[in-house]
C-alpha angles and dihedrals in degrees: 000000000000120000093206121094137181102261096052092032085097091060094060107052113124088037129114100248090199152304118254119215123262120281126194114233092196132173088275101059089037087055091044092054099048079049088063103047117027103238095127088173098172087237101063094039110022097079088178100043087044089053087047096037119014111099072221094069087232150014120306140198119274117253095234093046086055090054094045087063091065098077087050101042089043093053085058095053087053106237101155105087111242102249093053112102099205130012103200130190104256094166162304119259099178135012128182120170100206104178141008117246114224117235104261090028116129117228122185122189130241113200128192128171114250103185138323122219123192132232143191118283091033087297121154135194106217116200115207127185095211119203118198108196122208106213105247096010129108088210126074119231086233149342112216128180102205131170129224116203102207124207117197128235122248105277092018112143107268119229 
């Protein structure tokens, strides 16, 4: 459970709110991913043609589906306050995709807060950098700038 909460999230801003553990993105959840949604690119899903091919040596992991790991890595870091009854995707500000991230290659999230703007009924919009580390590698998978609109619980200190 997260130790932050509505009423003291302004005085961290500027903080790193947590690291996740690492997570394998291996040949299994790439080619689940291409499965959803369609996007079947050779170098994600042709493990033979991307040893032969790919500039990488080998497939790697879709952008998208590397951005797509942030919500869920970020839950397990624990970034919605406690007395916030729903933390809800509101947006992405920036998004840069740095380094591929080679099928079977563990990643693992950093997360800071970036800002926190409030809104009406005790709402808040929450700002995160978000860092996805590719294990071994200087550079980061992706940087990613997302907002968080919190809802507070019932009985949560309004603000």
């Amino acid at each position: 459970m997260s130790n932050l909460t509505l009423a003291d999230l302004s005085e961290r801003v500027g903080q790193e709110l947590g690291l996740s553990d690492w997570v394998a993105i291996d040949q299994a959840r790439i080619d689940t991913f291409a499965s959803c949604t369609g996007d079947r690119q050779w170098i994600h899903v042709d493990v033979e043609k991307a040893k032969r091919e790919s500039p990488f040596r080998g497939p790697i992991a879709h952008g998208y589906l590397t951005l797509a790991m942030v919500a869920p890595l970020a839950m397990e870091i624990g970034v919605i306050p406690r007395d916030a009854a729903a933390g809800l995707n509101y947006g992405i500000d920036k998004v840069r995709f740095l380094a591929p991230v080679p099928a079977g290659a563990r990643v693992r999230l950093r997360v800071v807060l970036a800002g926190v703007e409030p809104r009406d009924g005790g709402q808040v919009i929450m700002k995160t950098q978000n860092t996805l580390e590719v294990e071994g590698s200087e550079k980061p998978a992706l940087i990613a700038e997302t907002l968080a609109l919190l809802i507070p619980a019932a009985g949560a200190r309004r603000q």
